[in-house]
Amino acid sequence: MTRTVYVNGQYLPEHEATVSIFDRGFLMSDGVYEVTSVLDGKLIDFEGHCVRLARSLSELEMAAPCSNETLLEIHRELVRLNDITDGMIYLQVTRGNPGDRDFVFPAEDTPPTLVLFTQSKPGLADSPVAKVGWKVISVPDVRWGRRDIKTTQLLYPSMAKMMAKKAGADDAWLVEDGMVTEGTSNNAYIVKGKRIITRALSSDILHGITRAAVLRFAAEAQFEVEERNFTIAEAQDADEAFITSATAFVMPVVEIDGAALGTGKPGSVTARMRELYLDEMRKAAI
């Protein structure tokens, strides 16, 4: 079945959807994106994604393509047209098509390009991998310095993910100045007793929407939350570890650079945080 996608005001069969070769997203990776999960046909933490999208656009001095209300209508229509029960919606905004290639930003009245499409993932919240956990390796973090902006510049994270796959692992944790920054497409955490430790927000990491929700639920559940840097060695010595993202939700990490954590199986704190997150997000879904 052919998907229906959205491109600049039109709902189109995916094979009919096109963007100009002069679009700055294609030529310069001059764009930002968001991925919103869909569970039971409803959008998870949509408002949070809109807030982060607005911040990314502002940091790049890029115009918003439309209102949040219009974005919500587009998301819901794509869910309906593609009959999505569980899955995700990818949204991308670029600085648009100036008609030629130039490093200088185009005129301010250049319309931004807005693209959205769905990905159906039946049973997204019931992934069997969550019962087993991920293995991760560490790799140097050589990305640009504004990782807090969710840009489409994803070549190095993709390369790091492939390094992990070639090493027989599920993902890579990026390390800068001896400290873990984050995963290739997720935020990273370790657990000591009832204390959850994760790097503080800065331009060094993405300000994860799932991260914010999980830390809020953790505090409400009487877990201690400590936002600070940690090393790979400290992570290997932790009781548990996990990652969070919009599509993996809360995913256990059971091995880091070949060293098993704790019992080598997902821990109780991680399991509780996954349960809390999914329960609360389903209640708040729209």
mmCIF file of C-alpha atoms in Angstrom:
data_model
loop_
_atom_site.group_PDB
_atom_site.id
_atom_site.type_symbol
_atom_site.label_atom_id
_atom_site.label_comp_id
_atom_site.label_asym_id
_atom_site.label_seq_id
_atom_site.Cartn_x
_atom_site.Cartn_y
_atom_site.Cartn_z
ATOM 1 C CA MET A 1 0.000 0.000 0.000
ATOM 2 C CA THR A 2 1.396 3.394 -1.024
ATOM 3 C CA ARG A 3 1.729 5.922 1.756
ATOM 4 C CA THR A 4 0.221 9.358 1.597
ATOM 5 C CA VAL A 5 2.768 12.025 2.522
ATOM 6 C CA TYR A 6 2.592 15.781 3.004
ATOM 7 C CA VAL A 7 4.679 18.248 0.993
ATOM 8 C CA ASN A 8 4.135 22.001 1.178
ATOM 9 C CA GLY A 9 0.366 22.006 1.567
ATOM 10 C CA GLN A 10 -0.428 18.883 -0.450
ATOM 11 C CA TYR A 11 -1.240 15.309 0.539
ATOM 12 C CA LEU A 12 0.333 13.126 -2.132
ATOM 13 C CA PRO A 13 1.098 9.479 -2.898
ATOM 14 C CA GLU A 14 4.717 9.002 -1.851
ATOM 15 C CA HIS A 15 5.865 8.279 -5.421
ATOM 16 C CA GLU A 16 4.525 11.667 -6.539
ATOM 17 C CA ALA A 17 6.184 13.691 -3.773
ATOM 18 C CA THR A 18 9.134 15.828 -4.858
ATOM 19 C CA VAL A 19 11.388 18.561 -3.482
ATOM 20 C CA SER A 20 13.606 20.822 -5.601
ATOM 21 C CA ILE A 21 17.269 19.915 -6.079
ATOM 22 C CA PHE A 22 17.968 23.504 -4.995
ATOM 23 C CA ASP A 23 16.292 23.021 -1.627
ATOM 24 C CA ARG A 24 18.770 23.929 1.112
ATOM 25 C CA GLY A 25 17.857 20.852 3.082
ATOM 26 C CA PHE A 26 19.243 18.776 0.195
ATOM 27 C CA LEU A 27 22.273 20.949 -0.554
ATOM 28 C CA MET A 28 23.275 22.163 2.923
ATOM 29 C CA SER A 29 21.423 20.005 5.486
ATOM 30 C CA ASP A 30 19.894 23.381 6.319
ATOM 31 C CA GLY A 31 16.870 21.995 8.086
ATOM 32 C CA VAL A 32 15.458 20.678 11.320
ATOM 33 C CA TYR A 33 13.227 17.752 12.119
ATOM 34 C CA GLU A 34 11.037 16.101 14.746
ATOM 35 C CA VAL A 35 9.714 12.577 15.143
ATOM 36 C CA THR A 36 6.456 12.087 17.027
ATOM 37 C CA SER A 37 5.394 8.612 18.067
ATOM 38 C CA VAL A 38 1.860 7.312 17.540
ATOM 39 C CA LEU A 39 0.373 4.811 19.985
ATOM 40 C CA ASP A 40 -3.186 3.545 19.651
ATOM 41 C CA GLY A 41 -3.725 6.091 16.873
ATOM 42 C CA LYS A 42 -2.815 9.046 19.105
ATOM 43 C CA LEU A 43 0.165 11.405 19.175
ATOM 44 C CA ILE A 44 2.654 11.133 22.046
ATOM 45 C CA ASP A 45 3.915 14.396 23.617
ATOM 46 C CA PHE A 46 2.973 16.457 20.572
ATOM 47 C CA GLU A 47 3.207 19.775 22.437
ATOM 48 C CA GLY A 48 6.752 19.010 23.558
ATOM 49 C CA HIS A 49 7.825 18.354 19.980
ATOM 50 C CA CYS A 50 6.259 21.643 18.862
ATOM 51 C CA VAL A 51 8.143 23.545 21.564
ATOM 52 C CA ARG A 52 11.463 21.995 20.545
ATOM 53 C CA LEU A 53 10.743 22.558 16.842
ATOM 54 C CA ALA A 54 10.130 26.251 17.518
ATOM 55 C CA ARG A 55 13.403 26.470 19.451
ATOM 56 C CA SER A 56 15.394 24.773 16.684
ATOM 57 C CA LEU A 57 13.907 27.078 14.066
ATOM 58 C CA SER A 58 14.630 30.135 16.201
ATOM 59 C CA GLU A 59 18.259 29.122 16.807
ATOM 60 C CA LEU A 60 18.766 28.852 13.028
ATOM 61 C CA GLU A 61 16.833 32.063 12.286
ATOM 62 C CA MET A 62 14.417 30.028 10.198
ATOM 63 C CA ALA A 63 10.758 30.879 9.700
ATOM 64 C CA ALA A 64 8.056 28.572 11.050
ATOM 65 C CA PRO A 65 6.150 27.002 8.146
ATOM 66 C CA CYS A 66 2.753 27.206 9.868
ATOM 67 C CA SER A 67 1.031 27.308 13.254
ATOM 68 C CA ASN A 68 1.098 24.461 15.774
ATOM 69 C CA GLU A 69 -2.628 24.047 15.227
ATOM 70 C CA THR A 70 -2.045 23.442 11.537
ATOM 71 C CA LEU A 71 0.763 21.001 12.317
ATOM 72 C CA LEU A 72 -1.597 19.083 14.583
ATOM 73 C CA GLU A 73 -4.199 18.900 11.815
ATOM 74 C CA ILE A 74 -1.571 17.589 9.375
ATOM 75 C CA HIS A 75 -0.342 14.962 11.829
ATOM 76 C CA ARG A 76 -3.864 13.727 12.536
ATOM 77 C CA GLU A 77 -4.776 13.639 8.849
ATOM 78 C CA LEU A 78 -1.675 11.584 8.027
ATOM 79 C CA VAL A 79 -2.558 9.156 10.826
ATOM 80 C CA ARG A 80 -6.040 8.855 9.348
ATOM 81 C CA LEU A 81 -5.019 8.595 5.690
ATOM 82 C CA ASN A 82 -2.365 5.961 6.401
ATOM 83 C CA ASP A 83 -4.383 4.113 9.030
ATOM 84 C CA ILE A 84 -1.568 4.296 11.589
ATOM 85 C CA THR A 85 -2.237 2.565 14.906
ATOM 86 C CA ASP A 86 1.352 2.397 16.182
ATOM 87 C CA GLY A 87 4.256 4.126 14.505
ATOM 88 C CA MET A 88 5.725 7.547 14.015
ATOM 89 C CA ILE A 89 5.444 10.744 12.029
ATOM 90 C CA TYR A 90 8.588 12.374 10.667
ATOM 91 C CA LEU A 91 8.471 16.159 10.159
ATOM 92 C CA GLN A 92 11.153 18.186 8.407
ATOM 93 C CA VAL A 93 11.433 21.927 7.831
ATOM 94 C CA THR A 94 14.146 23.393 5.611
ATOM 95 C CA ARG A 95 15.064 26.942 4.656
ATOM 96 C CA GLY A 96 13.485 26.267 1.304
ATOM 97 C CA ASN A 97 14.424 26.668 -2.346
ATOM 98 C CA PRO A 98 16.237 29.917 -3.255
ATOM 99 C CA GLY A 99 16.528 28.844 -6.900
ATOM 100 C CA ASP A 100 20.274 28.223 -6.842
ATOM 101 C CA ARG A 101 23.115 27.139 -4.547
ATOM 102 C CA ASP A 102 24.726 29.717 -2.265
ATOM 103 C CA PHE A 103 26.240 29.661 1.217
ATOM 104 C CA VAL A 104 24.447 32.910 2.033
ATOM 105 C CA PHE A 105 20.946 32.471 3.428
ATOM 106 C CA PRO A 106 18.221 33.169 0.858
ATOM 107 C CA ALA A 107 15.886 36.142 1.059
ATOM 108 C CA GLU A 108 13.660 36.137 4.149
ATOM 109 C CA ASP A 109 10.536 35.776 2.015
ATOM 110 C CA THR A 110 11.746 32.424 0.631
ATOM 111 C CA PRO A 111 9.054 29.917 1.661
ATOM 112 C CA PRO A 112 10.314 27.136 3.939
ATOM 113 C CA THR A 113 9.853 23.546 2.825
ATOM 114 C CA LEU A 114 7.612 21.415 5.049
ATOM 115 C CA VAL A 115 7.548 17.630 4.623
ATOM 116 C CA LEU A 116 5.872 14.973 6.773
ATOM 117 C CA PHE A 117 5.485 11.238 6.368
ATOM 118 C CA THR A 118 4.405 8.278 8.469
ATOM 119 C CA GLN A 119 6.107 5.007 9.382
ATOM 120 C CA SER A 120 3.892 2.181 10.581
ATOM 121 C CA LYS A 121 5.421 0.195 13.479
ATOM 122 C CA PRO A 122 2.852 -2.283 14.814
ATOM 123 C CA GLY A 123 3.492 -3.111 18.466
ATOM 124 C CA LEU A 124 5.939 -0.214 18.837
ATOM 125 C CA ALA A 125 5.571 -0.072 22.626
ATOM 126 C CA ASP A 126 5.856 -3.854 23.012
ATOM 127 C CA SER A 127 9.278 -4.308 21.450
ATOM 128 C CA PRO A 128 10.790 -7.635 22.570
ATOM 129 C CA VAL A 129 14.194 -5.911 22.667
ATOM 130 C CA ALA A 130 13.055 -4.055 25.797
ATOM 131 C CA LYS A 131 13.029 -7.410 27.605
ATOM 132 C CA VAL A 132 16.608 -8.133 26.535
ATOM 133 C CA GLY A 133 18.297 -4.738 26.423
ATOM 134 C CA TRP A 134 20.831 -3.087 24.172
ATOM 135 C CA LYS A 135 24.562 -3.548 23.900
ATOM 136 C CA VAL A 136 26.467 -0.330 23.228
ATOM 137 C CA ILE A 137 30.018 0.614 22.345
ATOM 138 C CA SER A 138 31.760 3.935 22.925
ATOM 139 C CA VAL A 139 33.072 6.099 20.083
ATOM 140 C CA PRO A 140 34.570 9.611 19.985
ATOM 141 C CA ASP A 141 32.064 12.446 19.685
ATOM 142 C CA VAL A 142 33.257 14.601 16.792
ATOM 143 C CA ARG A 143 29.950 16.279 15.912
ATOM 144 C CA TRP A 144 29.488 20.037 15.588
ATOM 145 C CA GLY A 145 29.029 22.084 18.746
ATOM 146 C CA ARG A 146 25.268 22.788 18.551
ATOM 147 C CA ARG A 147 23.793 19.384 19.248
ATOM 148 C CA ASP A 148 20.895 21.047 21.073
ATOM 149 C CA ILE A 149 19.464 22.032 17.674
ATOM 150 C CA LYS A 150 17.714 19.060 16.084
ATOM 151 C CA THR A 151 19.152 19.496 12.616
ATOM 152 C CA THR A 152 19.165 17.060 9.724
ATOM 153 C CA GLN A 153 22.989 16.874 9.893
ATOM 154 C CA LEU A 154 23.046 13.221 10.915
ATOM 155 C CA LEU A 155 25.974 11.757 8.995
ATOM 156 C CA TYR A 156 28.257 11.136 11.969
ATOM 157 C CA PRO A 157 25.520 9.674 14.186
ATOM 158 C CA SER A 158 24.710 7.367 11.268
ATOM 159 C CA MET A 159 28.380 6.404 10.966
ATOM 160 C CA ALA A 160 28.560 5.760 14.714
ATOM 161 C CA LYS A 161 25.468 3.578 14.520
ATOM 162 C CA MET A 162 27.139 1.555 11.781
ATOM 163 C CA MET A 163 30.304 1.219 13.889
ATOM 164 C CA ALA A 164 28.106 -0.301 16.582
ATOM 165 C CA LYS A 165 26.397 -2.672 14.149
ATOM 166 C CA LYS A 166 29.748 -3.859 12.781
ATOM 167 C CA ALA A 167 30.882 -4.506 16.370
ATOM 168 C CA GLY A 168 27.795 -6.617 17.065
ATOM 169 C CA ALA A 169 26.202 -3.935 19.250
ATOM 170 C CA ASP A 170 22.899 -2.062 19.051
ATOM 171 C CA ASP A 171 24.113 1.511 19.421
ATOM 172 C CA ALA A 172 27.055 3.746 20.303
ATOM 173 C CA TRP A 173 27.525 6.158 23.177
ATOM 174 C CA LEU A 174 29.474 9.225 22.114
ATOM 175 C CA VAL A 175 32.364 10.359 24.314
ATOM 176 C CA GLU A 176 33.914 13.841 24.471
ATOM 177 C CA ASP A 177 36.732 14.869 26.841
ATOM 178 C CA GLY A 178 36.353 11.509 28.565
ATOM 179 C CA MET A 179 32.666 11.973 29.307
ATOM 180 C CA VAL A 180 29.581 10.423 27.722
ATOM 181 C CA THR A 181 27.473 12.947 25.849
ATOM 182 C CA GLU A 182 24.602 10.830 24.470
ATOM 183 C CA GLY A 183 23.731 8.000 22.120
ATOM 184 C CA THR A 184 23.548 8.274 18.346
ATOM 185 C CA SER A 185 19.862 9.229 18.473
ATOM 186 C CA ASN A 186 19.020 9.147 22.172
ATOM 187 C CA ASN A 187 19.910 10.410 25.636
ATOM 188 C CA ALA A 188 22.013 8.222 27.939
ATOM 189 C CA TYR A 189 21.524 7.352 31.629
ATOM 190 C CA ILE A 190 23.078 5.218 34.357
ATOM 191 C CA VAL A 191 21.468 4.011 37.575
ATOM 192 C CA LYS A 192 23.078 3.643 41.006
ATOM 193 C CA GLY A 193 20.586 2.273 43.529
ATOM 194 C CA LYS A 194 17.562 4.574 43.185
ATOM 195 C CA ARG A 195 19.654 7.386 41.702
ATOM 196 C CA ILE A 196 19.277 8.124 37.991
ATOM 197 C CA ILE A 197 22.245 9.988 36.486
ATOM 198 C CA THR A 198 22.270 11.751 33.122
ATOM 199 C CA ARG A 199 24.203 14.596 31.528
ATOM 200 C CA ALA A 200 22.816 18.085 32.171
ATOM 201 C CA LEU A 201 21.270 20.068 29.343
ATOM 202 C CA SER A 202 23.621 22.254 27.310
ATOM 203 C CA SER A 203 24.624 22.701 23.685
ATOM 204 C CA ASP A 204 26.501 19.377 24.039
ATOM 205 C CA ILE A 205 23.381 17.201 23.824
ATOM 206 C CA LEU A 206 19.921 17.151 22.348
ATOM 207 C CA HIS A 207 17.247 18.388 24.719
ATOM 208 C CA GLY A 208 15.223 15.194 24.519
ATOM 209 C CA ILE A 209 11.442 15.416 24.780
ATOM 210 C CA THR A 210 11.312 11.886 26.197
ATOM 211 C CA ARG A 211 14.184 12.819 28.531
ATOM 212 C CA ALA A 212 12.178 15.671 30.049
ATOM 213 C CA ALA A 213 9.136 13.471 30.627
ATOM 214 C CA VAL A 214 11.135 10.569 32.084
ATOM 215 C CA LEU A 215 13.001 12.787 34.538
ATOM 216 C CA ARG A 216 9.724 14.349 35.635
ATOM 217 C CA PHE A 217 8.124 10.950 36.205
ATOM 218 C CA ALA A 218 11.268 9.719 37.991
ATOM 219 C CA ALA A 219 11.136 12.582 40.477
ATOM 220 C CA GLU A 220 7.420 12.017 41.061
ATOM 221 C CA ALA A 221 8.140 8.333 41.729
ATOM 222 C CA GLN A 222 10.698 9.314 44.410
ATOM 223 C CA PHE A 223 13.802 8.431 42.421
ATOM 224 C CA GLU A 224 16.765 10.737 42.898
ATOM 225 C CA VAL A 225 17.759 12.477 39.678
ATOM 226 C CA GLU A 226 21.319 13.738 39.271
ATOM 227 C CA GLU A 227 22.215 15.721 36.161
ATOM 228 C CA ARG A 228 25.978 15.513 35.679
ATOM 229 C CA ASN A 229 28.649 14.080 33.419
ATOM 230 C CA PHE A 230 29.799 10.479 33.752
ATOM 231 C CA THR A 231 32.504 8.326 32.185
ATOM 232 C CA ILE A 232 32.294 4.992 30.390
ATOM 233 C CA ALA A 233 34.092 3.396 33.359
ATOM 234 C CA GLU A 234 31.460 4.720 35.767
ATOM 235 C CA ALA A 235 28.733 3.497 33.452
ATOM 236 C CA GLN A 236 30.268 0.016 33.342
ATOM 237 C CA ASP A 237 30.247 -0.013 37.150
ATOM 238 C CA ALA A 238 26.600 1.109 37.384
ATOM 239 C CA ASP A 239 23.717 -1.100 38.501
ATOM 240 C CA GLU A 240 21.751 -0.334 35.342
ATOM 241 C CA ALA A 241 21.796 1.890 32.287
ATOM 242 C CA PHE A 242 19.223 2.946 29.725
ATOM 243 C CA ILE A 243 18.519 5.350 26.893
ATOM 244 C CA THR A 244 15.461 7.399 26.013
ATOM 245 C CA SER A 245 14.108 8.555 22.674
ATOM 246 C CA ALA A 246 10.775 9.350 21.063
ATOM 247 C CA THR A 247 10.547 5.930 19.410
ATOM 248 C CA ALA A 248 12.513 3.619 21.729
ATOM 249 C CA PHE A 249 10.866 5.253 24.780
ATOM 250 C CA VAL A 250 12.936 3.846 27.689
ATOM 251 C CA MET A 251 15.313 1.118 26.490
ATOM 252 C CA PRO A 252 17.616 -0.866 28.823
ATOM 253 C CA VAL A 253 21.351 -1.002 28.169
ATOM 254 C CA VAL A 254 22.893 -4.230 29.475
ATOM 255 C CA GLU A 255 26.435 -4.083 28.078
ATOM 256 C CA ILE A 256 28.928 -1.282 27.438
ATOM 257 C CA ASP A 257 32.127 -1.945 25.499
ATOM 258 C CA GLY A 258 31.827 -5.652 26.254
ATOM 259 C CA ALA A 259 31.274 -5.237 30.007
ATOM 260 C CA ALA A 260 27.943 -6.523 31.327
ATOM 261 C CA LEU A 261 26.087 -4.245 33.738
ATOM 262 C CA GLY A 262 24.778 -5.758 36.964
ATOM 263 C CA THR A 263 23.253 -9.126 36.159
ATOM 264 C CA GLY A 264 23.561 -8.521 32.438
ATOM 265 C CA LYS A 265 19.779 -8.204 32.202
ATOM 266 C CA PRO A 266 17.427 -5.188 32.244
ATOM 267 C CA GLY A 267 17.064 -3.834 35.779
ATOM 268 C CA SER A 268 14.025 -2.979 37.873
ATOM 269 C CA VAL A 269 14.505 0.802 37.799
ATOM 270 C CA THR A 270 14.651 0.858 34.006
ATOM 271 C CA ALA A 271 11.606 -1.402 33.770
ATOM 272 C CA ARG A 272 9.696 0.875 36.140
ATOM 273 C CA MET A 273 10.613 4.000 34.193
ATOM 274 C CA ARG A 274 9.529 2.406 30.907
ATOM 275 C CA GLU A 275 6.222 1.376 32.459
ATOM 276 C CA LEU A 276 5.640 4.824 33.986
ATOM 277 C CA TYR A 277 6.499 6.629 30.768
ATOM 278 C CA LEU A 278 4.253 4.545 28.544
ATOM 279 C CA ASP A 279 1.349 4.639 30.994
ATOM 280 C CA GLU A 280 1.482 8.413 31.483
ATOM 281 C CA MET A 281 2.087 9.222 27.830
ATOM 282 C CA ARG A 282 -0.825 7.081 26.724
ATOM 283 C CA LYS A 283 -3.080 8.957 29.156
ATOM 284 C CA ALA A 284 -1.928 12.325 27.778
ATOM 285 C CA ALA A 285 -1.860 11.352 24.070
ATOM 286 C CA ILE A 286 -3.979 13.418 21.678
#
